[in-house]
Coordinates of C-alpha atoms and ligand atoms in Angstrom, one line a residue:
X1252 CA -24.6 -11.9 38.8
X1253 CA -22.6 -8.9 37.1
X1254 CA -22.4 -9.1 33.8
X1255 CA -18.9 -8.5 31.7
X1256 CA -19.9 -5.7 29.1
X1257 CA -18.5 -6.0 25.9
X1258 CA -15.7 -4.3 24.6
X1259 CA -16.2 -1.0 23.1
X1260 CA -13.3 -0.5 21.3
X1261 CA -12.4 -2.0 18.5
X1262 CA -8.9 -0.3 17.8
X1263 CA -7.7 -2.5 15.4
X1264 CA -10.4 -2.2 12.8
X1265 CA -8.7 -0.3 10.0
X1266 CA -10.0 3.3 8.4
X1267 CA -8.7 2.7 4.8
X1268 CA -8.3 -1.0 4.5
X1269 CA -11.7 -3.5 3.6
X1270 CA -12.6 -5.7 6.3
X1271 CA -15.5 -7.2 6.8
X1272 CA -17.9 -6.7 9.8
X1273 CA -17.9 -9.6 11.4
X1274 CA -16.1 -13.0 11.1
X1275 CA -13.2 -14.8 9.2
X1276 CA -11.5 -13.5 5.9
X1277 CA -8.6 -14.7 3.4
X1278 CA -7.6 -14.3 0.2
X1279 CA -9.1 -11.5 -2.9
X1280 CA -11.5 -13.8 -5.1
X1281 CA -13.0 -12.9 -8.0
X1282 CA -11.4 -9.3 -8.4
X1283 CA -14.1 -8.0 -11.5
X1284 CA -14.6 -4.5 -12.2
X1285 CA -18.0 -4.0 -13.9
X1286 CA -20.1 -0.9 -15.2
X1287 CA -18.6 1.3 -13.1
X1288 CA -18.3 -1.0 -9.6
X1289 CA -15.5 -3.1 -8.3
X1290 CA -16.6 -6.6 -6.9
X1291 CA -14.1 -7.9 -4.2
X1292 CA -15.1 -11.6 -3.3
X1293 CA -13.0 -13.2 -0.9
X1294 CA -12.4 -16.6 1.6
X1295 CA -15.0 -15.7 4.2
X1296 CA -16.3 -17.7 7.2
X1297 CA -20.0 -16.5 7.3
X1298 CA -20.2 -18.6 10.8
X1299 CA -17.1 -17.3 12.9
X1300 CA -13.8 -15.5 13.1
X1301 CA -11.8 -18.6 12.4
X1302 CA -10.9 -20.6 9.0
X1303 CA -13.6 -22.9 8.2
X1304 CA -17.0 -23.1 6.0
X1305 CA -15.6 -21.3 3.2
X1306 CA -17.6 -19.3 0.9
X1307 CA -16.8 -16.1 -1.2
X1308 CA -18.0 -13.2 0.5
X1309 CA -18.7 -10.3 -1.2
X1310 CA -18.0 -6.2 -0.8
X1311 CA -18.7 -3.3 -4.0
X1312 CA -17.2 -0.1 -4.6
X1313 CA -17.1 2.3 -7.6
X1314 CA -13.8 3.9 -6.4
X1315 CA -11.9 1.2 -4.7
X1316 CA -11.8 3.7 -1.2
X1317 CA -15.1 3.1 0.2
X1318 CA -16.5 -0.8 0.7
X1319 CA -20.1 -1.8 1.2
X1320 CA -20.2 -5.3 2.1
X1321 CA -22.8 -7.3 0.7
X1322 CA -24.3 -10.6 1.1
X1323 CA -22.3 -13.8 1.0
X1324 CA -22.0 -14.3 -2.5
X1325 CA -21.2 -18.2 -2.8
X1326 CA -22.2 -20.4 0.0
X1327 CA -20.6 -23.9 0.8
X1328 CA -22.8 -26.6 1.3
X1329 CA -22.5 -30.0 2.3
X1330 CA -20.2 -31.5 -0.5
X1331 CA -17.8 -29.0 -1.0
X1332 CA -15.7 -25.9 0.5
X1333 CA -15.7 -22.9 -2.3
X1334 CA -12.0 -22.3 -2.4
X1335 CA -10.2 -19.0 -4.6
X1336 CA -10.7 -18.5 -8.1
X1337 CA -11.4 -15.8 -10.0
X1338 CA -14.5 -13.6 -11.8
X1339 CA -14.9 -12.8 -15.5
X1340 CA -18.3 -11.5 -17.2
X1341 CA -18.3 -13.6 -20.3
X1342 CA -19.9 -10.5 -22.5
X1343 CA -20.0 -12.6 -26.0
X1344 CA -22.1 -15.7 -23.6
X1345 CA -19.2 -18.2 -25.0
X1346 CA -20.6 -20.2 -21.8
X1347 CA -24.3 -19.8 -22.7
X1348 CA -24.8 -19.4 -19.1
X1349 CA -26.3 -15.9 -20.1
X1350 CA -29.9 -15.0 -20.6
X1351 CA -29.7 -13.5 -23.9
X1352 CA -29.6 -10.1 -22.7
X1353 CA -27.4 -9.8 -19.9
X1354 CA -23.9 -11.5 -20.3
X1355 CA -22.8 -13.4 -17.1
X1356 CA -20.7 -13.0 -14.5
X1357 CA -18.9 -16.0 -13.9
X1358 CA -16.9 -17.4 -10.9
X1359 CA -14.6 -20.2 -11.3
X1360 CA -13.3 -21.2 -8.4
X1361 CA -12.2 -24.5 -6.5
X1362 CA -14.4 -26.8 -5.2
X1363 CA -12.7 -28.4 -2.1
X1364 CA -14.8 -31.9 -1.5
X1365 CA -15.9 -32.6 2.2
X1366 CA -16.3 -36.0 3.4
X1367 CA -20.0 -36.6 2.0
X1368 CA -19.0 -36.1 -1.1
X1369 CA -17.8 -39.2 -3.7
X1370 CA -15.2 -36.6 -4.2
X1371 CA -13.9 -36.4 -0.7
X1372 CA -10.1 -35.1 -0.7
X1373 CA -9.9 -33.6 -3.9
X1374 CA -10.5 -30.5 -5.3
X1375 CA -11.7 -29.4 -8.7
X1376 CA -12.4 -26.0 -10.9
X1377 CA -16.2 -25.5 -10.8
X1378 CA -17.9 -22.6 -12.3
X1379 CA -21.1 -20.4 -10.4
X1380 CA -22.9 -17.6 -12.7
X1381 CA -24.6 -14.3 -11.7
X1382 CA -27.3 -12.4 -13.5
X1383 CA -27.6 -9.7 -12.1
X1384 CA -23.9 -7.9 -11.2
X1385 CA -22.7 -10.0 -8.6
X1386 CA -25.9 -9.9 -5.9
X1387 CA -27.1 -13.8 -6.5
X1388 CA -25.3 -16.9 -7.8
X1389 CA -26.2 -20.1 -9.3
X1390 CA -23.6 -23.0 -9.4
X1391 CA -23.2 -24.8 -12.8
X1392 CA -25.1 -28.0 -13.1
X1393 CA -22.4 -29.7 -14.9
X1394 CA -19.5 -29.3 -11.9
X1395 CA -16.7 -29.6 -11.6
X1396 CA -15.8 -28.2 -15.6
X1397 CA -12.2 -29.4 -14.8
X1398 CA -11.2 -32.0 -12.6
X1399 CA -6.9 -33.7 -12.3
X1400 CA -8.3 -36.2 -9.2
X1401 CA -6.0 -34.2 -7.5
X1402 CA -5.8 -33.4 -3.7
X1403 CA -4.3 -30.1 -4.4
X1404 CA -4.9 -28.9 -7.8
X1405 CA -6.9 -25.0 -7.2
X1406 CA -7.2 -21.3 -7.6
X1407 CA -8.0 -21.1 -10.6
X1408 CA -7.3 -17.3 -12.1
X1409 CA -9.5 -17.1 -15.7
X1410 CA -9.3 -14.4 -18.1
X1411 CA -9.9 -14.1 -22.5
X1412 CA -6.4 -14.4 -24.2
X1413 CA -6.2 -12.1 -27.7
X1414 CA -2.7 -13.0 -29.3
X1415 CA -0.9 -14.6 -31.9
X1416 CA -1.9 -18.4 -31.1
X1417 CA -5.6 -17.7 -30.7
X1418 CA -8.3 -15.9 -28.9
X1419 CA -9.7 -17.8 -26.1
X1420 CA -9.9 -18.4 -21.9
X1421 CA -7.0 -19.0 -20.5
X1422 CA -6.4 -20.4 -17.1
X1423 CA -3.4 -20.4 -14.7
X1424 CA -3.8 -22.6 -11.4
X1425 CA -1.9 -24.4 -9.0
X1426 CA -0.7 -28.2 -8.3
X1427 CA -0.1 -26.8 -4.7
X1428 CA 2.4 -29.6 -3.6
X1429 CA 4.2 -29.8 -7.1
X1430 CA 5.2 -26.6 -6.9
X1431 CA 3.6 -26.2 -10.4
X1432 CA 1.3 -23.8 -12.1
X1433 CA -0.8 -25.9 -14.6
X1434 CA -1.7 -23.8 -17.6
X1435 CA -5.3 -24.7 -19.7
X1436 CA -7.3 -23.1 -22.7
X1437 CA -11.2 -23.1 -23.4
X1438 CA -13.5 -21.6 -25.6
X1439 CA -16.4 -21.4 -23.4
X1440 CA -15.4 -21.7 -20.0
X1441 CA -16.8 -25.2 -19.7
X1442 CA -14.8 -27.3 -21.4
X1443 CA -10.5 -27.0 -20.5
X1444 CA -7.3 -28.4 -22.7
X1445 CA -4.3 -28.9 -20.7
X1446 CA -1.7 -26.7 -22.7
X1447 CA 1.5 -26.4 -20.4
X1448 CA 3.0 -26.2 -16.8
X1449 CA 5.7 -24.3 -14.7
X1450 CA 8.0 -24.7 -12.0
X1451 CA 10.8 -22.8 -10.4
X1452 CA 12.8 -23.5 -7.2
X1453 CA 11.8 -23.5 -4.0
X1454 CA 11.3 -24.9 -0.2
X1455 CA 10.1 -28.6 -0.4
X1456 CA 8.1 -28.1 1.9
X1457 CA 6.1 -24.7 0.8
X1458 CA 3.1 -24.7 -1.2
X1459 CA 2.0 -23.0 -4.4
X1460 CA -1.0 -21.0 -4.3
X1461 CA -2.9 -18.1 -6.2
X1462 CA -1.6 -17.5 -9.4
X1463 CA -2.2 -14.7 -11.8
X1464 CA -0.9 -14.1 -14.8
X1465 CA -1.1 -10.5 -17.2
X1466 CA 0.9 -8.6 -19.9
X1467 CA 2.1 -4.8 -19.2
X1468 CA 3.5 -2.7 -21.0
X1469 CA 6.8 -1.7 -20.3
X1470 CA 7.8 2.0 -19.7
X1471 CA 4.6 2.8 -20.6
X1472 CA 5.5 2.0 -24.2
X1473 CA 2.6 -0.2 -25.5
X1474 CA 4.6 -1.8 -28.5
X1475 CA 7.1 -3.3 -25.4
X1476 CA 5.2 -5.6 -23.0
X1477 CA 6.2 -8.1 -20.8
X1478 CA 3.8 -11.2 -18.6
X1479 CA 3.8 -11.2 -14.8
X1480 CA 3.4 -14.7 -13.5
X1481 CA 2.4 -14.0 -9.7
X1482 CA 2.5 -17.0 -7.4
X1483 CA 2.0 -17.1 -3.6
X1484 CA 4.2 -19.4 -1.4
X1485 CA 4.0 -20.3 2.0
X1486 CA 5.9 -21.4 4.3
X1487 CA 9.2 -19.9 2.0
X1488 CA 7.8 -16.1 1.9
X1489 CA 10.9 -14.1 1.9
X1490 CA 10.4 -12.8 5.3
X1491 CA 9.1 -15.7 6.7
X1492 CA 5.9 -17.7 6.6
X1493 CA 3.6 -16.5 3.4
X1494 CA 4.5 -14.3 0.7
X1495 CA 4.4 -13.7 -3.0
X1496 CA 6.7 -14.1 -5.7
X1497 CA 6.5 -12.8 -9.1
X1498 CA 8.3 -13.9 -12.7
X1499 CA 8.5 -11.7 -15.5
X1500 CA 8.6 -13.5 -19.1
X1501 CA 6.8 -14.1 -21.9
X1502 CA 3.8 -16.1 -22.7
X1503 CA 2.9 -17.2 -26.2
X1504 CA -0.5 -18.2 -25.6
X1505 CA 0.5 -21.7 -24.8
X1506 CA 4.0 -21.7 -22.4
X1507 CA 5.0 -18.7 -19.8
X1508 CA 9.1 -18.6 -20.1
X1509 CA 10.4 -16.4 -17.2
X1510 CA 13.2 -13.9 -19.0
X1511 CA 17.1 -14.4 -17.8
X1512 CA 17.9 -11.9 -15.3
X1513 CA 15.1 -10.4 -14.2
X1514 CA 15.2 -11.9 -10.8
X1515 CA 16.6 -10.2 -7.5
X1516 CA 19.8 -11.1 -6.2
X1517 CA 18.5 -10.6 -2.2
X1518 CA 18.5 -13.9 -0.6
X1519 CA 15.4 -14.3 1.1
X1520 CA 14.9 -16.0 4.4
X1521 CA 14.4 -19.2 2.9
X1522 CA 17.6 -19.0 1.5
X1523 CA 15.7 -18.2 -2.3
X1524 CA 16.4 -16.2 -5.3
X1525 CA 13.6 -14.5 -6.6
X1526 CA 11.7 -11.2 -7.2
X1527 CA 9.2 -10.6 -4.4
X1528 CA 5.8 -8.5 -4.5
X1529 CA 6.7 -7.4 -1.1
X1530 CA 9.4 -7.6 1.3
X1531 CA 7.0 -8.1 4.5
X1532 CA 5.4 -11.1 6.1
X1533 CA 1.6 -9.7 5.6
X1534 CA 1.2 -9.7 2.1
X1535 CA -0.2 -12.8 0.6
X1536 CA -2.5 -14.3 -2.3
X1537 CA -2.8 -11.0 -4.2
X1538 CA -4.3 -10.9 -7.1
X1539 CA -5.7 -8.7 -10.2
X1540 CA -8.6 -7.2 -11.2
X1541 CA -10.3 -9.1 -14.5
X1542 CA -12.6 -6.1 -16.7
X1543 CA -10.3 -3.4 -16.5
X1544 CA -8.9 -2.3 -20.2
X1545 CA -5.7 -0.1 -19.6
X1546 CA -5.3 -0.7 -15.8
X1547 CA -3.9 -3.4 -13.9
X1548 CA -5.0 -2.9 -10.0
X1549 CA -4.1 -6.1 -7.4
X1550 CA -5.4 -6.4 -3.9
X1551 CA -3.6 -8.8 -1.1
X1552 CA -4.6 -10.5 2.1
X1553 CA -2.8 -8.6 5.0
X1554 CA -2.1 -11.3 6.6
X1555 CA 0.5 -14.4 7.0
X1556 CA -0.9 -18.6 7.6
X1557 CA 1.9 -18.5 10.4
X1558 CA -0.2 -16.7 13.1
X1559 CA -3.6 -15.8 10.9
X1560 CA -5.7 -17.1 13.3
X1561 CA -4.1 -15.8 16.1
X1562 CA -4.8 -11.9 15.7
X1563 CA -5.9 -9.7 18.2
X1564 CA -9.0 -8.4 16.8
X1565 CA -12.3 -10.1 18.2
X1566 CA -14.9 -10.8 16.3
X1567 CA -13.9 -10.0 12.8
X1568 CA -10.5 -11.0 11.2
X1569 CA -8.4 -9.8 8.9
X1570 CA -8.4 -6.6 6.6
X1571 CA -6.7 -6.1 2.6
X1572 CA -4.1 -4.4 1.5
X1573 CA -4.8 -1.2 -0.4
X1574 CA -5.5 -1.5 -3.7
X1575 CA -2.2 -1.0 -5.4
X1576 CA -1.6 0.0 -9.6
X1577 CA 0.7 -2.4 -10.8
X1578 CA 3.4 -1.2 -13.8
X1579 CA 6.2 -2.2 -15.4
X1580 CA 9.8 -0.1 -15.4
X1581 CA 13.5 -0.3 -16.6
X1582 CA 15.4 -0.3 -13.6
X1583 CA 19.3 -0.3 -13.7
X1584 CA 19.2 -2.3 -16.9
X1585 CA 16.5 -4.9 -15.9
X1586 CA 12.3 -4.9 -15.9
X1587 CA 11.2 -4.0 -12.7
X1588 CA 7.7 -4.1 -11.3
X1589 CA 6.3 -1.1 -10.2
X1590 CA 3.4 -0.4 -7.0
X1591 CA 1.3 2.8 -6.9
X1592 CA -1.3 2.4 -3.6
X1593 CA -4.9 3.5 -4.3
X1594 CA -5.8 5.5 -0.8
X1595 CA -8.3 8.5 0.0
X1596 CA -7.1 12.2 -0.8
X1597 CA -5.9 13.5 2.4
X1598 CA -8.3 15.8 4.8
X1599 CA -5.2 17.6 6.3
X1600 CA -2.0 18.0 5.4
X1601 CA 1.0 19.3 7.2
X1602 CA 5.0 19.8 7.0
X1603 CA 7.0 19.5 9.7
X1604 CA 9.7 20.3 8.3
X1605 CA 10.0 23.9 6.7
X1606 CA 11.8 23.9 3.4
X1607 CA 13.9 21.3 1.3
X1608 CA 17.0 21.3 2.7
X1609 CA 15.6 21.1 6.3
X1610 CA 18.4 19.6 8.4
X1611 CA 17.0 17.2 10.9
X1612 CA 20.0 16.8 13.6
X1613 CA 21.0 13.0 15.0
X1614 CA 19.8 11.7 17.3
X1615 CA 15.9 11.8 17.7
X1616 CA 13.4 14.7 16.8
X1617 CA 9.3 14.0 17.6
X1618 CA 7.4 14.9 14.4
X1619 CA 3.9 14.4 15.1
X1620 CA 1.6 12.9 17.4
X1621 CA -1.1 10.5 15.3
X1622 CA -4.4 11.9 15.6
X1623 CA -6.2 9.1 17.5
X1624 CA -8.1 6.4 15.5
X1625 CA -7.0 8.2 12.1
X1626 CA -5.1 6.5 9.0
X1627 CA -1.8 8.3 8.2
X1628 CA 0.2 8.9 5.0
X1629 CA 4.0 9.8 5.4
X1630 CA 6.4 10.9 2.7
X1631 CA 10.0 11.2 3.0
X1632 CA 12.1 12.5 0.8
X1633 CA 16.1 12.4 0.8
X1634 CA 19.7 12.8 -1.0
X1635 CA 21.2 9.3 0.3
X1636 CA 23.4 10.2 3.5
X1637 CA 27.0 9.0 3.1
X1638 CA 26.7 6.4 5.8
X1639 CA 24.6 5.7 8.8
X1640 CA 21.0 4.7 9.2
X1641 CA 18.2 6.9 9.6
X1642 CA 14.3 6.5 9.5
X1643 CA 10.6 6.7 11.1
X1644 CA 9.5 5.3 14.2
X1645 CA 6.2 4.9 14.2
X1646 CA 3.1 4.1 16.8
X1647 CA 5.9 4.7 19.5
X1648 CA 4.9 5.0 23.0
X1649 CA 4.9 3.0 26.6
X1650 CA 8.2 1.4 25.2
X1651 CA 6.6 0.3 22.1
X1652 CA 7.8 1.2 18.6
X1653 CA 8.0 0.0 15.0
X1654 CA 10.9 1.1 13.2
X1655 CA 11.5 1.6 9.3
X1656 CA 15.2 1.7 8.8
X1657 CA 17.1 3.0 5.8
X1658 CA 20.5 1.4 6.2
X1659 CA 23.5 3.6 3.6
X1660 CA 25.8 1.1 3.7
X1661 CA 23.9 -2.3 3.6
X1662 CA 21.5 -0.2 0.8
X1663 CA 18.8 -2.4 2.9
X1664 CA 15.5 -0.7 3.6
X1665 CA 14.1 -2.7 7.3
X1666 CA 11.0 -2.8 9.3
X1667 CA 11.3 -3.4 12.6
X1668 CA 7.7 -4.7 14.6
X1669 CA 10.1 -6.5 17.1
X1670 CA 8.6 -4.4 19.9
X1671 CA 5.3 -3.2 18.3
X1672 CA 2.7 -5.3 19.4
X1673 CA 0.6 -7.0 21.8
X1674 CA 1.8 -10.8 22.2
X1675 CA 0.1 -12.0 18.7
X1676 CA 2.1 -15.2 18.3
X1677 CA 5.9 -16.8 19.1
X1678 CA 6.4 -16.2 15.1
X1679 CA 4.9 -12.7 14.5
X1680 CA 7.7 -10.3 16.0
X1681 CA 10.4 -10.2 13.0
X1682 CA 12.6 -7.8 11.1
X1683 CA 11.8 -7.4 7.4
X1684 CA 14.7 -6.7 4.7
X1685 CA 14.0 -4.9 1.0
X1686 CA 16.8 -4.0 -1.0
X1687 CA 17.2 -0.3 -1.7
X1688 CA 18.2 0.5 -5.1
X1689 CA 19.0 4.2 -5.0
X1690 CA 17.5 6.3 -7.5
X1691 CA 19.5 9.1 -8.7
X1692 CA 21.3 8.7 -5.0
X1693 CA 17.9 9.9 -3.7
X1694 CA 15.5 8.0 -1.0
X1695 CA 11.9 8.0 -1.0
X1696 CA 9.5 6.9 1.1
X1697 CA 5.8 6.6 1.7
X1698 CA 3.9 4.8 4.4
X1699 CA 0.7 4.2 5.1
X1700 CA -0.2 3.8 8.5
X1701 CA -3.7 2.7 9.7
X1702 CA -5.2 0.8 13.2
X1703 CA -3.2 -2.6 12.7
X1704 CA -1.0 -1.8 9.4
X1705 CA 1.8 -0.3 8.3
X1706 CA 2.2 -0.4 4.1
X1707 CA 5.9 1.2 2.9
X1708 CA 6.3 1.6 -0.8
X1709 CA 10.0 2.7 -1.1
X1710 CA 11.4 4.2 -3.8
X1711 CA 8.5 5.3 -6.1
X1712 CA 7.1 1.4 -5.3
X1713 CA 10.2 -0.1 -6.4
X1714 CA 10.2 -2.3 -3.3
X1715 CA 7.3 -2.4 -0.4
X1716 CA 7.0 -3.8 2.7
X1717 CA 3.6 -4.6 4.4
X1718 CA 3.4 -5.6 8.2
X1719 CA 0.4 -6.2 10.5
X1720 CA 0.9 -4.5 14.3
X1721 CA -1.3 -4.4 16.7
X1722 CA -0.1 -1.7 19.5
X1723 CA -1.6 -1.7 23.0
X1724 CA -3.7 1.5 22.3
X1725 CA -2.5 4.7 22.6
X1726 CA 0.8 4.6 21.0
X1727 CA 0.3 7.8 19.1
X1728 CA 3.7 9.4 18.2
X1729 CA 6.0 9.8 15.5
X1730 CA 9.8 10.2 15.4
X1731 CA 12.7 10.6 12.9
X1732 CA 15.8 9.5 14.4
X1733 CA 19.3 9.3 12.6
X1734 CA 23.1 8.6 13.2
X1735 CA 23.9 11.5 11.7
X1736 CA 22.5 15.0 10.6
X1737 CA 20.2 14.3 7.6
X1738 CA 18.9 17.5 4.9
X1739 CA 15.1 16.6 4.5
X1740 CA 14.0 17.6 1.0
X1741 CA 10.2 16.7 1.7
X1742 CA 8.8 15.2 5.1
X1743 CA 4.8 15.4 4.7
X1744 CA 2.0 14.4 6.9
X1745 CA -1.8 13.6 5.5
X1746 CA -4.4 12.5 7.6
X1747 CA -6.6 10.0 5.1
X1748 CA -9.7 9.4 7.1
Ligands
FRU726 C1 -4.5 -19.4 0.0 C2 -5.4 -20.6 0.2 C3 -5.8 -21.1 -1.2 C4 -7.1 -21.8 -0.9 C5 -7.7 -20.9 0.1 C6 -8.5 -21.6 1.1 O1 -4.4 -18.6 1.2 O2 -4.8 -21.6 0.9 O3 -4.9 -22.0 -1.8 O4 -7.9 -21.8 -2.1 O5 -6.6 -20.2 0.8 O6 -9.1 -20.7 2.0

């Protein structure tokens, strides 16, 4: 008997995006920064690369680049599934769950009851502690701290409220199938008070999950804020699938009231109204770091519940997005969100073009060849041309190409992985639409490209698009093409990894 060897290359494992070694992964849990190192828990299968036995898995880093997975952090057992939530370290011990010298770090997150429990079908807000930064975890004895009898009531995002109604925990979660987020107050973490709820429009048949909910400033003026309410759909994503809305308001302690007119006017694929975190299909349950004082810093899954399971990659699955700074700006009269990716400094940077001005003829011009197995950064840099399209082709090669499209006259920015990919799943190839708000009539544009990503933040992260590929190997080339000739102010290359 010959044996099959194993394969030895694993080209979709990203060089600048977490992913764990082995096995299954969802959404960001439990984003805590703390003395100096970021804990990134997330919906792990410990057991195989599929959805199933979930437990928060667990990865540290003191600079957000650089991941070291450690062990599984919060195991399911028996009874119950440990669903999303989020992290806090309760530094005054309001939950007595401390020691008396070190505060603790405490998970809330959802318990989803298996059949052997006297729960079975419902899922409830539990709490889990750590005392020592995030390495071993005790679950509360008195679980669940918060419990509707609800079949879909979870992800529960926690953090400490300072404002003119009180000072206390607040947390935001979801009725899933009411399309609701059910707001609730506590002084210790244990005990909850109902104190509000909030619904929009949307699909009937789409679900409500991973909220979030934080207070920016605007224009970096701290006497101006504003509250994001962050809530992840799916199906009803705008490009199809899963994806991530966001509402800008107010919250007085007590209700969240999203603010007239802050919403986009782009229909979505659903046929919805709303403001988007991202225009692509692989962008979902993001989420924001608790414990950081003057920074707000989200991290997504890169992925979509349309064809999760059915990616390409073996025996791990599933990577995040970068790590993105999250602002607030004034925008053609109205409060825009604003996304700044965290990613290495470059090792090697080059310009293919010579000087601002550079005229880049139409048609099709090659402008680099990917250095194999490396994560790219690509900045363009434009006056608007009068009409036409123009843009990148990336990972092209063998017939295979993913386009990013900057359309004049539609003022649509598009991503094209129609013909990027191995066969992944009927509903992964797709088009995705952002609308392009021109800044002073200029266009900008940086990408990230890594093994099975592209991330495009458009227009100083105005609008961003984030789509899985997964090419068949060796698709190493980059092109600009246009309709007509097009004066480059800035094309740059970086090499991140
Ligand atoms: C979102 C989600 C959450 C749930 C978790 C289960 O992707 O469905 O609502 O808590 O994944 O893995």
């Amino acid at each position: 008997m010959t044996s099959v060897p194993a394969p030895t290359r694993d080209i979709y494992r990203p060089r600048i995006h977490y992913t764990p070694a082995k096995n299954w992964m969802n959404d960001p849990n439990g984003l805590v920064f703390h003395r100096g190192v970021y804990h990134l828990f997330y919906q792990h299968n410990p057991y195989g690369p599929e959805w199933g036995n979930m437990s928060w898995g667990h990865a540290t880093s003191t600079d957000l680049l650089t991941w070291t997975e450690q062990p599984v952090a919060i195991q399911c057992d028996d009874d119950e599934a440990i669903f999303s939530g989020s992290a806090v370290v309760d530094t005054h011990n309001t939950s007595g769950l401390g020691n008396g010298t070190t505060p603790p770090m405490v998970a809330v997150y959802t318990s989803a009851y298996t059949e052997t429990s006297q729960r079975n079908g419902t899922q409830a807000q539990s709490l889990a502690y750590s005392l020592d930064e995030g390495q071993t975890w005790s679950k509360y004895a008195g679980n669940p701290v918060l419990d509707r009898k609800s079949a879909n009531f979870r992800d529960p995002k926690v953090f400490w409220y300072d404002g003119p109604a009180g000072a206390y925990w607040v947390m935001v979660a979801v009725e899933a199938t009411e399309h609701r987020v059910v707001v609730y107050n506590s002084p210790d973490l244990l005990s909850w008070e109902h104190l509000s709820d909030f619904t929009a429009d949307g699909p009937a048949e789409s679900v409500w999950e991973c909220p979030d909910l934080f207070e920016l400033p605007i224009d970096e003026d701290p006497t101006r804020t504003a509250w994001v309410l962050i809530v992840s759909v799916t199906p009803g994503g705008v490009a199809g699938g899963s994806g991530t809305r966001y509402f800008i308001g107010d919250f007085d302690g007590v209700n969240f009231t999203e603010t007239p007119a802050t919403q986009e006017t782009v229909d979505g694929a659903a046929g919805l109204r709303g403001s988007w975190l991202d225009w692509g299909r692989d962008n979902y349950a993001a989420v924001s770091f608790s414990g950081l004082a003057d920074r707000r810093i989200m991290i997504g899954w890169m992925s979509n519940w349309q064809y999760a399971g059915s990616t390409p990659t073996g025996t791990w699955r599933s990577a995040m997005t970068l790590p993105r700074e999250i602002s607030l700006a004034t925008v053609g009269g109205r409060t825009r969100l604003i996304q700044a990716p965290i990613a290495p400094t470059p090792t090697l940077v080059t310009h293919p073009t010579d000087a601002p001005g550079t005229v880049l003829p139409a048609g099709q011009t090659s402008i680099a060849t990917l250095p194999s197995g490396e994560a790219l950064r690509v900045q363009v840099n434009t006056m608007q041309p009068a009409g036409g399209v123009f843009g990148l082709r990336f990972r092209t090669g063998d017939g295979e190409l993913t386009s990013l499209i900057v359309d004049a006259a539609t003022r649509e920015l598009r991503l094209d992985r129609t013909a990027s990919s191995v066969a992944v799943h009927d509903l992964f190839p797709s088009i995705e639409r952002a609308p392009l708000d021109l800044i002073d009539g200029r266009v900008e544009l940086e990408v990230y490209v890594d093994a099975c990503s592209i991330e495009v933040f458009a227009q100083g992260g105005l609008a961003t698009i984030t789509d899985l590929i997964f090419p068949h190997g060796g698709q190493t080339e980059i092109e600009f093409f246009a309709d007509a000739d097009v004066a480059v102010d800035q094309l740059e290359l970086a090499v991140l990894s």
